[in-house]
Amino acid sequence: SGQKVCYGDLKRSCYKLAYFQDLSRRVGFQEARQACEIDGGALLSLESEAEQQLIENMLQNLTKSGSGISDGDFWIGLWRSGDGLATSSACPDLYQWADGSMSPFRNWYTDEPSCGSEACVVMYHQPTANPGLGGPYLYQWNDDRCNMKH
């Protein structure tokens, strides 16, 4: 389940936000990717600062709606292949969009991606966390282990 938000004037006419307060309903990257595909879509590819801002606004509206939303990061469609090069300086260039988009836009949190065993990407949504070196953990991107539940 999720909240579907549609716009008529964008390249992607609809976005669907799925947020589960019940931790047992959260899923790993591949499960999220498959759920999107079954629903006729794809995990989100962000192609510009304007689209990033649109998604941030949608998440803020979801928070204001009284749904009781709390900490919980959101999977986006960015992931890394080529684990053999994960510790090299080339690592950030190995990330690709699951839907085949060629967008070079990135919104990494400070010191991310950390690479190593973290190959799938979330958009931070930790409104109750104390800010770190890069500011609050809101809307910037972090690489995470693909089996983590978000």
GROMACS .gro file of N, CA and C in nm:
model
  450
    1SER      N    1   0.085  -0.118   0.000
    1SER     CA    2   0.000   0.000   0.000
    1SER      C    3   0.088   0.123   0.000
    2GLY      N    4   0.032   0.234  -0.038
    2GLY     CA    5   0.109   0.357  -0.039
    2GLY      C    6   0.021   0.473  -0.078
    3GLN      N    7   0.078   0.591  -0.068
    3GLN     CA    8   0.007   0.712  -0.106
    3GLN      C    9   0.049   0.748  -0.247
    4LYS      N   10  -0.047   0.760  -0.338
    4LYS     CA   11  -0.018   0.792  -0.477
    4LYS      C   12  -0.042   0.942  -0.498
    5VAL      N   13   0.056   1.008  -0.554
    5VAL     CA   14   0.047   1.151  -0.581
    5VAL      C   15   0.073   1.171  -0.729
    6CYS      N   16  -0.021   1.233  -0.799
    6CYS     CA   17  -0.007   1.250  -0.944
    6CYS      C   18   0.001   1.396  -0.983
    7TYR      N   19   0.079   1.422  -1.086
    7TYR     CA   20   0.095   1.555  -1.144
    7TYR      C   21   0.082   1.539  -1.294
    8GLY      N   22   0.013   1.629  -1.360
    8GLY     CA   23  -0.009   1.617  -1.503
    8GLY      C   24   0.099   1.678  -1.588
    9ASP      N   25   0.190   1.758  -1.529
    9ASP     CA   26   0.281   1.835  -1.612
    9ASP      C   27   0.427   1.788  -1.602
   10LEU      N   28   0.450   1.674  -1.540
   10LEU     CA   29   0.587   1.625  -1.527
   10LEU      C   30   0.611   1.505  -1.615
   11LYS      N   31   0.736   1.479  -1.644
   11LYS     CA   32   0.774   1.364  -1.724
   11LYS      C   33   0.717   1.236  -1.664
   12ARG      N   34   0.727   1.225  -1.534
   12ARG     CA   35   0.665   1.113  -1.463
   12ARG      C   36   0.537   1.166  -1.402
   13SER      N   37   0.426   1.118  -1.449
   13SER     CA   38   0.300   1.178  -1.406
   13SER      C   39   0.259   1.139  -1.265
   14CYS      N   40   0.306   1.026  -1.214
   14CYS     CA   41   0.265   0.984  -1.079
   14CYS      C   42   0.384   0.931  -1.001
   15TYR      N   43   0.380   0.956  -0.872
   15TYR     CA   44   0.475   0.901  -0.777
   15TYR      C   45   0.393   0.829  -0.670
   16LYS      N   46   0.446   0.722  -0.618
   16LYS     CA   47   0.378   0.652  -0.510
   16LYS      C   48   0.475   0.639  -0.394
   17LEU      N   49   0.434   0.689  -0.278
   17LEU     CA   50   0.514   0.678  -0.157
   17LEU      C   51   0.458   0.565  -0.072
   18ALA      N   52   0.541   0.472  -0.036
   18ALA     CA   53   0.499   0.364   0.052
   18ALA      C   54   0.582   0.373   0.178
   19TYR      N   55   0.516   0.396   0.290
   19TYR     CA   56   0.585   0.408   0.418
   19TYR      C   57   0.514   0.318   0.518
   20PHE      N   58   0.591   0.236   0.586
   20PHE     CA   59   0.533   0.143   0.682
   20PHE      C   60   0.590   0.169   0.820
   21GLN      N   61   0.504   0.214   0.912
   21GLN     CA   62   0.549   0.231   1.050
   21GLN      C   63   0.576   0.095   1.113
   22ASP      N   64   0.499  -0.005   1.074
   22ASP     CA   65   0.517  -0.141   1.124
   22ASP      C   66   0.647  -0.195   1.064
   23LEU      N   67   0.749  -0.210   1.147
   23LEU     CA   68   0.880  -0.251   1.097
   23LEU      C   69   0.875  -0.385   1.025
   24SER      N   70   0.783  -0.471   1.062
   24SER     CA   71   0.775  -0.603   0.999
   24SER      C   72   0.728  -0.596   0.854
   25ARG      N   73   0.673  -0.484   0.813
   25ARG     CA   74   0.625  -0.469   0.675
   25ARG      C   75   0.730  -0.404   0.584
   26ARG      N   76   0.837  -0.352   0.641
   26ARG     CA   77   0.941  -0.291   0.560
   26ARG      C   78   1.018  -0.399   0.485
   27VAL      N   79   1.075  -0.362   0.370
   27VAL     CA   80   1.137  -0.461   0.282
   27VAL      C   81   1.276  -0.417   0.237
   28GLY      N   82   1.353  -0.516   0.189
   28GLY     CA   83   1.484  -0.490   0.132
   28GLY      C   84   1.473  -0.428  -0.007
   29PHE      N   85   1.587  -0.392  -0.062
   29PHE     CA   86   1.592  -0.323  -0.191
   29PHE      C   87   1.525  -0.404  -0.302
   30GLN      N   88   1.563  -0.531  -0.318
   30GLN     CA   89   1.508  -0.610  -0.428
   30GLN      C   90   1.357  -0.630  -0.413
   31GLU      N   91   1.310  -0.649  -0.289
   31GLU     CA   92   1.166  -0.662  -0.267
   31GLU      C   93   1.094  -0.533  -0.304
   32ALA      N   94   1.152  -0.419  -0.267
   32ALA     CA   95   1.092  -0.290  -0.301
   32ALA      C   96   1.090  -0.271  -0.453
   33ARG      N   97   1.200  -0.307  -0.517
   33ARG     CA   98   1.209  -0.295  -0.663
   33ARG      C   99   1.102  -0.380  -0.731
   34GLN      N  100   1.085  -0.504  -0.684
   34GLN     CA  101   0.985  -0.593  -0.743
   34GLN      C  102   0.844  -0.542  -0.718
   35ALA      N  103   0.818  -0.489  -0.599
   35ALA     CA  104   0.685  -0.436  -0.568
   35ALA      C  105   0.650  -0.320  -0.662
   36CYS      N  106   0.747  -0.236  -0.690
   36CYS     CA  107   0.723  -0.124  -0.782
   36CYS      C  108   0.693  -0.176  -0.923
   37GLU      N  109   0.770  -0.274  -0.966
   37GLU     CA  110   0.751  -0.328  -1.101
   37GLU      C  111   0.616  -0.397  -1.114
   38ILE      N  112   0.574  -0.472  -1.011
   38ILE     CA  113   0.442  -0.536  -1.012
   38ILE      C  114   0.332  -0.432  -1.023
   39ASP      N  115   0.357  -0.315  -0.963
   39ASP     CA  116   0.259  -0.206  -0.963
   39ASP      C  117   0.267  -0.122  -1.091
   40GLY      N  118   0.352  -0.163  -1.185
   40GLY     CA  119   0.363  -0.092  -1.312
   40GLY      C  120   0.460   0.024  -1.311
   41GLY      N  121   0.543   0.033  -1.209
   41GLY     CA  122   0.637   0.144  -1.198
   41GLY      C  123   0.779   0.096  -1.180
   42ALA      N  124   0.859   0.181  -1.117
   42ALA     CA  125   0.999   0.151  -1.089
   42ALA      C  126   1.039   0.229  -0.965
   43LEU      N  127   1.140   0.180  -0.895
   43LEU     CA  128   1.194   0.261  -0.786
   43LEU      C  129   1.238   0.395  -0.843
   44LEU      N  130   1.228   0.496  -0.764
   44LEU     CA  131   1.250   0.634  -0.806
   44LEU      C  132   1.390   0.661  -0.858
   45SER      N  133   1.397   0.721  -0.976
   45SER     CA  134   1.519   0.780  -1.029
   45SER      C  135   1.502   0.931  -1.019
   46LEU      N  136   1.598   0.995  -0.957
   46LEU     CA  137   1.592   1.141  -0.943
   46LEU      C  138   1.685   1.203  -1.046
   47GLU      N  139   1.627   1.288  -1.130
   47GLU     CA  140   1.704   1.339  -1.244
   47GLU      C  141   1.749   1.483  -1.232
   48SER      N  142   1.705   1.552  -1.124
   48SER     CA  143   1.742   1.693  -1.112
   48SER      C  144   1.718   1.741  -0.969
   49GLU      N  145   1.774   1.856  -0.939
   49GLU     CA  146   1.750   1.920  -0.810
   49GLU      C  147   1.602   1.953  -0.795
   50ALA      N  148   1.535   1.990  -0.904
   50ALA     CA  149   1.392   2.023  -0.899
   50ALA      C  150   1.310   1.900  -0.862
   51GLU      N  151   1.344   1.785  -0.918
   51GLU     CA  152   1.271   1.664  -0.884
   51GLU      C  153   1.301   1.622  -0.740
   52GLN      N  154   1.425   1.638  -0.696
   52GLN     CA  155   1.460   1.611  -0.557
   52GLN      C  156   1.373   1.696  -0.464
   53GLN      N  157   1.360   1.824  -0.497
   53GLN     CA  158   1.280   1.916  -0.415
   53GLN      C  159   1.133   1.875  -0.414
   54LEU      N  160   1.082   1.831  -0.528
   54LEU     CA  161   0.944   1.784  -0.536
   54LEU      C  162   0.922   1.667  -0.440
   55ILE      N  163   1.014   1.571  -0.441
   55ILE     CA  164   1.001   1.455  -0.353
   55ILE      C  165   1.012   1.498  -0.206
   56GLU      N  166   1.103   1.589  -0.176
   56GLU     CA  167   1.114   1.640  -0.039
   56GLU      C  168   0.982   1.702   0.006
   57ASN      N  169   0.921   1.780  -0.081
   57ASN     CA  170   0.792   1.843  -0.048
   57ASN      C  171   0.684   1.738  -0.025
   58MET      N  172   0.684   1.633  -0.107
   58MET     CA  173   0.585   1.527  -0.090
   58MET      C  174   0.604   1.458   0.045
   59LEU      N  175   0.729   1.433   0.083
   59LEU     CA  176   0.755   1.369   0.213
   59LEU      C  177   0.717   1.461   0.328
   60GLN      N  178   0.741   1.591   0.313
   60GLN     CA  179   0.700   1.686   0.416
   60GLN      C  180   0.549   1.688   0.430
   61ASN      N  181   0.477   1.685   0.318
   61ASN     CA  182   0.330   1.682   0.323
   61ASN      C  183   0.280   1.555   0.387
   62LEU      N  184   0.346   1.443   0.360
   62LEU     CA  185   0.309   1.316   0.421
   62LEU      C  186   0.326   1.325   0.573
   63THR      N  187   0.435   1.388   0.616
   63THR     CA  188   0.461   1.405   0.758
   63THR      C  189   0.355   1.493   0.823
   64LYS      N  190   0.315   1.600   0.755
   64LYS     CA  191   0.216   1.694   0.810
   64LYS      C  192   0.075   1.638   0.811
   65SER      N  193   0.052   1.530   0.735
   65SER     CA  194  -0.085   1.481   0.718
   65SER      C  195  -0.142   1.413   0.842
   66GLY      N  196  -0.059   1.404   0.947
   66GLY     CA  197  -0.109   1.341   1.068
   66GLY      C  198  -0.105   1.190   1.063
   67SER      N  199  -0.026   1.135   0.971
   67SER     CA  200  -0.018   0.990   0.956
   67SER      C  201   0.070   0.926   1.063
   68GLY      N  202   0.134   1.010   1.145
   68GLY     CA  203   0.222   0.956   1.247
   68GLY      C  204   0.355   0.909   1.193
   69ILE      N  205   0.393   0.958   1.077
   69ILE     CA  206   0.519   0.914   1.016
   69ILE      C  207   0.636   0.950   1.109
   70SER      N  208   0.731   0.862   1.117
   70SER     CA  209   0.847   0.885   1.202
   70SER      C  210   0.972   0.845   1.125
   71ASP      N  211   1.080   0.819   1.197
   71ASP     CA  212   1.204   0.784   1.131
   71ASP      C  213   1.185   0.661   1.042
   72GLY      N  214   1.244   0.667   0.927
   72GLY     CA  215   1.239   0.555   0.833
   72GLY      C  216   1.284   0.601   0.696
   73ASP      N  217   1.397   0.549   0.652
   73ASP     CA  218   1.451   0.589   0.522
   73ASP      C  219   1.371   0.526   0.409
   74PHE      N  220   1.383   0.583   0.291
   74PHE     CA  221   1.310   0.538   0.172
   74PHE      C  222   1.407   0.488   0.067
   75TRP      N  223   1.382   0.368   0.013
   75TRP     CA  224   1.463   0.319  -0.097
   75TRP      C  225   1.441   0.408  -0.219
   76ILE      N  226   1.550   0.438  -0.291
   76ILE     CA  227   1.540   0.497  -0.424
   76ILE      C  228   1.605   0.397  -0.519
   77GLY      N  229   1.594   0.422  -0.648
   77GLY     CA  230   1.637   0.324  -0.747
   77GLY      C  231   1.783   0.327  -0.784
   78LEU      N  232   1.869   0.376  -0.696
   78LEU     CA  233   2.012   0.382  -0.725
   78LEU      C  234   2.082   0.265  -0.655
   79TRP      N  235   2.168   0.196  -0.729
   79TRP     CA  236   2.240   0.083  -0.673
   79TRP      C  237   2.373   0.067  -0.745
   80ARG      N  238   2.460  -0.012  -0.687
   80ARG     CA  239   2.595  -0.029  -0.741
   80ARG      C  240   2.619  -0.174  -0.778
   81SER      N  241   2.678  -0.191  -0.895
   81SER     CA  242   2.723  -0.324  -0.935
   81SER      C  243   2.876  -0.320  -0.936
   82GLY      N  244   2.938  -0.432  -0.960
   82GLY     CA  245   3.083  -0.436  -0.966
   82GLY      C  246   3.147  -0.435  -0.830
   83ASP      N  247   3.106  -0.527  -0.742
   83ASP     CA  248   3.157  -0.530  -0.606
   83ASP      C  249   3.309  -0.541  -0.598
   84GLY      N  250   3.371  -0.594  -0.700
   84GLY     CA  251   3.516  -0.607  -0.699
   84GLY      C  252   3.587  -0.473  -0.690
   85LEU      N  253   3.521  -0.367  -0.734
   85LEU     CA  254   3.582  -0.234  -0.733
   85LEU      C  255   3.526  -0.148  -0.619
   86ALA      N  256   3.453  -0.208  -0.526
   86ALA     CA  257   3.380  -0.132  -0.426
   86ALA      C  258   3.468  -0.046  -0.338
   87THR      N  259   3.594  -0.083  -0.319
   87THR     CA  260   3.679  -0.004  -0.231
   87THR      C  261   3.769   0.093  -0.309
   88SER      N  262   3.756   0.095  -0.440
   88SER     CA  263   3.841   0.183  -0.519
   88SER      C  264   3.782   0.323  -0.525
   89SER      N  265   3.862   0.416  -0.571
   89SER     CA  266   3.814   0.554  -0.585
   89SER      C  267   3.707   0.564  -0.693
   90ALA      N  268   3.694   0.461  -0.777
   90ALA     CA  269   3.593   0.461  -0.883
   90ALA      C  270   3.454   0.425  -0.829
   91CYS      N  271   3.445   0.383  -0.705
   91CYS     CA  272   3.319   0.334  -0.649
   91CYS      C  273   3.199   0.426  -0.675
   92PRO      N  274   3.207   0.557  -0.647
   92PRO     CA  275   3.089   0.642  -0.670
   92PRO      C  276   3.040   0.639  -0.814
   93ASP      N  277   3.128   0.612  -0.909
   93ASP     CA  278   3.089   0.609  -1.050
   93ASP      C  279   3.021   0.478  -1.089
   94LEU      N  280   3.019   0.379  -1.000
   94LEU     CA  281   2.959   0.249  -1.030
   94LEU      C  282   2.809   0.246  -1.001
   95TYR      N  283   2.755   0.351  -0.939
   95TYR     CA  284   2.613   0.353  -0.907
   95TYR      C  285   2.532   0.381  -1.033
   96GLN      N  286   2.423   0.307  -1.048
   96GLN     CA  287   2.337   0.322  -1.165
   96GLN      C  288   2.191   0.319  -1.123
   97TRP      N  289   2.105   0.371  -1.207
   97TRP     CA  290   1.962   0.374  -1.179
   97TRP      C  291   1.898   0.243  -1.224
   98ALA      N  292   1.813   0.188  -1.140
   98ALA     CA  293   1.749   0.059  -1.167
   98ALA      C  294   1.660   0.062  -1.291
   99ASP      N  295   1.606   0.179  -1.325
   99ASP     CA  296   1.517   0.186  -1.441
   99ASP      C  297   1.593   0.220  -1.570
  100GLY      N  298   1.725   0.224  -1.565
  100GLY     CA  299   1.805   0.252  -1.683
  100GLY      C  300   1.830   0.399  -1.710
  101SER      N  301   1.776   0.487  -1.626
  101SER     CA  302   1.798   0.630  -1.643
  101SER      C  303   1.949   0.659  -1.641
  102MET      N  304   1.989   0.756  -1.720
  102MET     CA  305   2.131   0.792  -1.727
  102MET      C  306   2.161   0.920  -1.648
  103SER      N  307   2.069   0.961  -1.563
  103SER     CA  308   2.085   1.086  -1.491
  103SER      C  309   2.211   1.087  -1.404
  104PRO      N  310   2.293   1.190  -1.418
  104PRO     CA  311   2.413   1.202  -1.334
  104PRO      C  312   2.383   1.269  -1.199
  105PHE      N  313   2.259   1.315  -1.178
  105PHE     CA  314   2.225   1.386  -1.054
  105PHE      C  315   2.250   1.297  -0.933
  106ARG      N  316   2.315   1.354  -0.829
  106ARG     CA  317   2.336   1.284  -0.704
  106ARG      C  318   2.313   1.382  -0.589
  107ASN      N  319   2.268   1.330  -0.476
  107ASN     CA  320   2.244   1.412  -0.357
  107ASN      C  321   2.297   1.339  -0.233
  108TRP      N  322   2.423   1.297  -0.240
  108TRP     CA  323   2.483   1.220  -0.132
  108TRP      C  324   2.494   1.302  -0.003
  109TYR      N  325   2.476   1.236   0.109
  109TYR     CA  326   2.506   1.293   0.240
  109TYR      C  327   2.659   1.305   0.250
  110THR      N  328   2.707   1.390   0.339
  110THR     CA  329   2.851   1.407   0.360
  110THR      C  330   2.918   1.272   0.380
  111ASP      N  331   3.031   1.251   0.315
  111ASP     CA  332   3.111   1.128   0.326
  111ASP      C  333   3.043   1.004   0.269
  112GLU      N  334   2.944   1.020   0.188
  112GLU     CA  335   2.879   0.907   0.121
  112GLU      C  336   2.908   0.918  -0.029
  113PRO      N  337   2.906   0.810  -0.103
  113PRO     CA  338   2.881   0.674  -0.058
  113PRO      C  339   3.004   0.616   0.011
  114SER      N  340   2.980   0.530   0.108
  114SER     CA  341   3.091   0.469   0.180
  114SER      C  342   3.135   0.339   0.115
  115CYS      N  343   3.054   0.287   0.024
  115CYS     CA  344   3.088   0.169  -0.057
  115CYS      C  345   3.103   0.045   0.028
  116GLY      N  346   3.207  -0.034   0.008
  116GLY     CA  347   3.218  -0.159   0.081
  116GLY      C  348   3.100  -0.249   0.049
  117SER      N  349   3.036  -0.302   0.154
  117SER     CA  350   2.923  -0.395   0.133
  117SER      C  351   2.791  -0.321   0.115
  118GLU      N  352   2.794  -0.189   0.115
  118GLU     CA  353   2.672  -0.110   0.098
  118GLU      C  354   2.657  -0.073  -0.049
  119ALA      N  355   2.558  -0.135  -0.116
  119ALA     CA  356   2.546  -0.119  -0.260
  119ALA      C  357   2.412  -0.063  -0.306
  120CYS      N  358   2.316  -0.045  -0.214
  120CYS     CA  359   2.184   0.008  -0.251
  120CYS      C  360   2.163   0.139  -0.176
  121VAL      N  361   2.078   0.226  -0.230
  121VAL     CA  362   2.071   0.364  -0.180
  121VAL      C  363   1.935   0.399  -0.124
  122VAL      N  364   1.939   0.468  -0.011
  122VAL     CA  365   1.818   0.520   0.052
  122VAL      C  366   1.824   0.672   0.054
  123MET      N  367   1.706   0.731   0.060
  123MET     CA  368   1.693   0.873   0.090
  123MET      C  369   1.667   0.881   0.240
  124TYR      N  370   1.756   0.950   0.309
  124TYR     CA  371   1.742   0.962   0.454
  124TYR      C  372   1.609   1.024   0.492
  125HIS      N  373   1.547   0.969   0.596
  125HIS     CA  374   1.432   1.032   0.659
  125HIS      C  375   1.437   0.997   0.808
  126GLN      N  376   1.521   1.075   0.880
  126GLN     CA  377   1.543   1.053   1.023
  126GLN      C  378   1.516   1.184   1.097
  127PRO      N  379   1.390   1.229   1.101
  127PRO     CA  380   1.362   1.361   1.162
  127PRO      C  381   1.394   1.370   1.311
  128THR      N  382   1.398   1.258   1.383
  128THR     CA  383   1.425   1.266   1.526
  128THR      C  384   1.573   1.249   1.561
  129ALA      N  385   1.657   1.218   1.461
  129ALA     CA  386   1.800   1.197   1.488
  129ALA      C  387   1.871   1.330   1.508
  130ASN      N  388   1.970   1.329   1.596
  130ASN     CA  389   2.054   1.447   1.612
  130ASN      C  390   2.135   1.466   1.484
  131PRO      N  391   2.145   1.590   1.435
  131PRO     CA  392   2.220   1.614   1.310
  131PRO      C  393   2.364   1.566   1.321
  132GLY      N  394   2.415   1.512   1.210
  132GLY     CA  395   2.553   1.468   1.203
  132GLY      C  396   2.640   1.573   1.137
  133LEU      N  397   2.755   1.532   1.088
  133LEU     CA  398   2.849   1.624   1.025
  133LEU      C  399   2.791   1.694   0.904
  134GLY      N  400   2.702   1.626   0.833
  134GLY     CA  401   2.645   1.683   0.711
  134GLY      C  402   2.510   1.748   0.734
  135GLY      N  403   2.473   1.773   0.859
  135GLY     CA  404   2.344   1.833   0.888
  135GLY      C  405   2.242   1.728   0.926
  136PRO      N  406   2.114   1.761   0.919
  136PRO     CA  407   2.011   1.665   0.957
  136PRO      C  408   2.004   1.549   0.857
  137TYR      N  409   1.960   1.436   0.906
  137TYR     CA  410   1.947   1.317   0.821
  137TYR      C  411   1.812   1.320   0.751
  138LEU      N  412   1.796   1.418   0.663
  138LEU     CA  413   1.672   1.436   0.589
  138LEU      C  414   1.701   1.457   0.442
  139TYR      N  415   1.655   1.363   0.360
  139TYR     CA  416   1.649   1.375   0.215
  139TYR      C  417   1.781   1.355   0.140
  140GLN      N  418   1.895   1.361   0.207
  140GLN     CA  419   2.019   1.328   0.137
  140GLN      C  420   2.025   1.176   0.121
  141TRP      N  421   2.120   1.131   0.041
  141TRP     CA  422   2.126   0.989   0.009
  141TRP      C  423   2.240   0.920   0.083
  142ASN      N  424   2.215   0.793   0.114
  142ASN     CA  425   2.312   0.711   0.183
  142ASN      C  426   2.312   0.572   0.121
  143ASP      N  427   2.431   0.517   0.098
  143ASP     CA  428   2.435   0.378   0.053
  143ASP      C  429   2.421   0.289   0.176
  144ASP      N  430   2.348   0.180   0.159
  144ASP     CA  431   2.315   0.090   0.268
  144ASP      C  432   2.322  -0.052   0.216
  145ARG      N  433   2.324  -0.147   0.306
  145ARG     CA  434   2.320  -0.288   0.264
  145ARG      C  435   2.182  -0.316   0.202
  146CYS      N  436   2.182  -0.388   0.093
  146CYS     CA  437   2.060  -0.410   0.017
  146CYS      C  438   1.957  -0.494   0.092
  147ASN      N  439   1.999  -0.568   0.193
  147ASN     CA  440   1.904  -0.650   0.269
  147ASN      C  441   1.844  -0.577   0.388
  148MET      N  442   1.882  -0.453   0.410
  148MET     CA  443   1.822  -0.374   0.518
  148MET      C  444   1.674  -0.350   0.485
  149LYS      N  445   1.593  -0.332   0.588
  149LYS     CA  446   1.449  -0.316   0.568
  149LYS      C  447   1.411  -0.168   0.578
  150HIS      N  448   1.361  -0.116   0.469
  150HIS     CA  449   1.318   0.025   0.465
  150HIS      C  450   1.179   0.033   0.404
   0.00000   0.00000   0.00000
